[in-house]
CSV table of C-alpha atoms in Angstrom, one decimal:
chain,number,residue,atom,x,y,z
N,1,MET,CA,-5.1,-3.3,-19.8
N,2,ILE,CA,-7.5,-2.1,-17.2
N,3,LYS,CA,-8.2,1.6,-17.1
N,4,LYS,CA,-7.4,3.6,-14.0
N,5,LYS,CA,-11.1,4.5,-13.5
N,6,GLU,CA,-11.9,0.7,-13.3
N,7,VAL,CA,-9.7,0.3,-10.3
N,8,THR,CA,-11.2,1.1,-6.9
N,9,LEU,CA,-10.2,0.9,-3.3
N,10,HIS,CA,-12.4,-0.6,-0.5
N,11,ARG,CA,-11.9,-1.3,3.2
N,12,TYR,CA,-11.4,-4.9,4.0
N,13,SER,CA,-14.2,-6.8,5.8
N,14,SER,CA,-13.3,-9.7,8.0
N,15,LYS,CA,-16.4,-11.5,6.5
N,16,ARG,CA,-14.3,-12.2,3.4
N,17,SER,CA,-10.9,-13.4,2.6
N,18,ILE,CA,-8.2,-12.1,0.3
N,19,ASP,CA,-6.0,-15.0,-0.5
N,20,TYR,CA,-3.5,-15.3,-3.4
N,21,ASP,CA,0.1,-16.4,-3.7
N,22,LEU,CA,2.9,-14.3,-5.0
N,23,PRO,CA,6.0,-15.3,-6.9
N,24,ILE,CA,9.0,-16.0,-4.7
N,25,GLU,CA,10.9,-13.0,-5.9
N,26,GLN,CA,8.0,-10.7,-4.7
N,27,LEU,CA,7.9,-12.4,-1.3
N,28,GLU,CA,11.4,-11.1,-0.8
N,29,PHE,CA,9.8,-7.6,-0.4
N,30,THR,CA,6.3,-8.1,0.9
N,31,ARG,CA,4.1,-10.5,2.7
N,32,LEU,CA,0.9,-12.3,1.6
N,33,PRO,CA,-2.3,-10.5,2.4
N,34,LYS,CA,-3.6,-13.3,4.5
N,35,GLU,CA,-0.4,-13.2,6.6
N,36,ILE,CA,-0.8,-9.4,7.1
N,37,VAL,CA,-4.4,-9.8,8.1
N,38,GLU,CA,-3.6,-12.6,10.6
N,39,LYS,CA,-0.8,-10.6,12.1
N,40,ASP,CA,-2.5,-7.2,12.4
N,41,ALA,CA,-6.3,-7.9,12.6
N,42,SER,CA,-6.6,-7.1,16.3
N,43,ASP,CA,-4.9,-3.7,15.9
N,44,PRO,CA,-7.4,-0.9,15.3
N,45,LEU,CA,-4.6,1.3,13.9
N,46,LYS,CA,-4.0,-1.0,11.0
N,47,HIS,CA,-6.4,-0.6,8.1
N,48,PHE,CA,-6.6,-3.3,5.4
N,49,ILE,CA,-7.5,-2.1,1.9
N,50,ILE,CA,-8.7,-4.3,-1.0
N,51,ILE,CA,-7.9,-3.2,-4.6
N,52,LYS,CA,-10.7,-4.1,-7.0
N,53,ALA,CA,-10.5,-4.1,-10.8
N,54,ARG,CA,-13.8,-4.4,-12.6
N,55,GLY,CA,-15.4,-5.7,-9.4
N,56,GLU,CA,-12.8,-8.4,-8.7
N,57,ASP,CA,-10.4,-8.5,-5.9
N,58,ALA,CA,-7.1,-7.6,-7.6
N,59,GLY,CA,-4.7,-6.6,-4.8
N,60,PHE,CA,-4.2,-5.5,-1.2
N,61,PHE,CA,-2.4,-3.2,1.1
N,62,GLU,CA,-2.4,-1.9,4.6
N,63,LEU,CA,-2.6,1.7,5.8
N,64,ASP,CA,-0.9,2.0,9.2
N,65,GLU,CA,-1.5,4.8,11.7
N,66,SER,CA,0.5,3.2,14.5
N,67,GLU,CA,3.7,4.6,16.0
N,68,ASP,CA,5.7,2.8,13.3
N,69,ARG,CA,4.8,5.6,10.8
N,70,LYS,CA,6.9,8.0,12.8
N,71,LYS,CA,10.0,6.2,11.5
N,72,TYR,CA,9.0,7.2,8.0
N,73,SER,CA,7.6,10.7,8.5
N,74,ASP,CA,7.6,13.5,11.1
N,75,ASN,CA,4.1,14.5,9.8
N,76,PRO,CA,1.5,13.5,12.3
N,77,LYS,CA,-1.0,13.5,9.5
N,78,ALA,CA,0.8,10.8,7.5
N,79,LEU,CA,-0.3,7.2,7.1
N,80,LEU,CA,2.2,4.4,6.3
N,81,LEU,CA,1.4,2.2,3.3
N,82,ARG,CA,2.6,-1.4,3.8
N,83,GLY,CA,2.2,-4.8,2.3
N,84,PHE,CA,1.3,-3.6,-1.1
N,85,SER,CA,0.7,-6.4,-3.6
N,86,VAL,CA,-1.3,-7.3,-6.7
N,87,ASN,CA,-2.7,-10.7,-7.4
N,88,PRO,CA,-0.5,-12.3,-10.0
N,89,LYS,CA,-3.5,-12.9,-12.3
N,90,PHE,CA,-3.9,-9.1,-12.5
N,91,GLN,CA,-0.2,-8.1,-12.7
N,92,GLY,CA,1.0,-6.1,-15.7
N,93,ARG,CA,-2.5,-4.8,-16.4
N,94,GLY,CA,-2.3,-1.3,-14.7
N,95,ILE,CA,-3.7,-2.4,-11.4
N,96,ALA,CA,-0.9,-1.0,-9.2
N,97,THR,CA,-0.8,2.4,-11.0
N,98,GLY,CA,-4.6,2.6,-10.9
N,99,SER,CA,-4.8,1.8,-7.2
N,100,ILE,CA,-2.3,4.5,-6.3
N,101,SER,CA,-4.2,6.9,-8.6
N,102,ALA,CA,-7.4,6.1,-6.6
N,103,LEU,CA,-5.6,6.7,-3.3
N,104,PRO,CA,-6.2,10.5,-2.9
N,105,GLU,CA,-9.9,10.3,-3.4
N,106,PHE,CA,-10.1,7.2,-1.2
N,107,MET,CA,-8.1,9.0,1.5
N,108,GLU,CA,-10.3,12.0,1.4
N,109,ALA,CA,-13.4,9.8,1.9
N,110,GLU,CA,-12.1,7.3,4.4
N,111,PHE,CA,-9.2,9.0,6.2
N,112,PRO,CA,-10.0,12.8,5.9
N,113,ASP,CA,-7.7,13.7,8.8
N,114,PHE,CA,-4.6,12.5,7.0
N,115,GLY,CA,-2.8,14.4,4.2
N,116,GLU,CA,0.1,12.2,3.3
N,117,VAL,CA,0.9,8.6,2.6
N,118,VAL,CA,4.5,7.4,3.2
N,119,LEU,CA,6.1,4.1,2.4
N,120,GLY,CA,9.4,2.3,2.5
N,121,VAL,CA,10.5,0.6,-0.7
N,122,ASN,CA,13.5,-1.8,-0.6
N,123,ALA,CA,16.6,-0.3,-2.3
N,124,ARG,CA,16.9,-3.5,-4.4
N,125,ASN,CA,13.2,-3.4,-5.6
N,126,ILE,CA,13.7,-1.2,-8.7
N,127,PRO,CA,10.4,-2.1,-10.3
N,128,ALA,CA,8.5,-0.9,-7.2
N,129,GLN,CA,10.5,2.3,-7.0
N,130,ARG,CA,9.6,3.1,-10.6
N,131,LEU,CA,5.9,2.3,-10.0
N,132,TYR,CA,5.7,4.6,-7.0
N,133,GLN,CA,7.5,7.4,-8.8
N,134,LYS,CA,5.3,7.0,-11.9
N,135,ALA,CA,2.2,7.2,-9.6
N,136,GLY,CA,3.4,10.4,-7.9
N,137,PHE,CA,5.4,9.4,-4.9
N,138,THR,CA,8.6,11.3,-4.3
N,139,ASP,CA,11.8,10.1,-2.6
N,140,THR,CA,12.1,12.0,0.7
N,141,GLY,CA,15.8,11.2,1.0
N,142,ARG,CA,15.1,9.4,4.3
N,143,ARG,CA,16.6,5.9,4.6
N,144,ILE,CA,15.7,3.2,7.0
N,145,MET,CA,17.4,-0.1,7.7
N,146,ARG,CA,14.9,-3.0,8.0
N,147,THR,CA,15.4,-6.8,8.2
N,148,LYS,CA,15.4,-7.1,4.4
N,149,GLY,CA,17.7,-4.2,3.8
N,150,GLU,CA,17.7,-0.5,3.2
N,151,GLN,CA,14.4,1.1,2.5
N,152,TYR,CA,13.9,4.3,0.6
N,153,VAL,CA,11.2,6.4,2.1
N,154,MET,CA,8.7,7.8,-0.4
N,155,SER,CA,5.8,10.2,0.1
N,156,LEU,CA,2.6,11.1,-1.6
N,157,SER,CA,0.9,14.3,-0.6
N,158,ILE,CA,-2.9,14.0,-0.5
N,159,PRO,CA,-4.5,17.3,-1.6
N,160,LYS,CA,-7.6,18.4,0.2
N,161,SER,CA,-10.5,19.4,-2.1
N,162,LYS,CA,-12.6,22.3,-1.0
């Protein structure tokens, strides 16, 4: 297992690549990092985040401040977390939980104007729902229909330190 403090978050740089495949059952719920980067690289409101574990690239997600986030939250200070995945060689080692634990400190440093992270998790993706709940996200009760089915909207409040 990798300890939570060994998991860090970093902004993606276009000078590098984040490239790994995911098992087919995970591709039902998320896209590959390289696909997300290719699709959203020109949008300044889409922020790519690399998850590192012990200095190695272990995962990826996007923080989205586009109009899309308004479907998930009425809070103008919310960012939408999308495309979350962990490189299969790191799965089952605490990377996902560690990355979400690192999110409040990362948000305070990199996105200080935002105080909430929201996400949509597929109603059929029970393992992801459990992960997000374990990491502190709460179900808002909001539901959204997307192309791959019903999404449960979950929220994590980002406390501001003084």
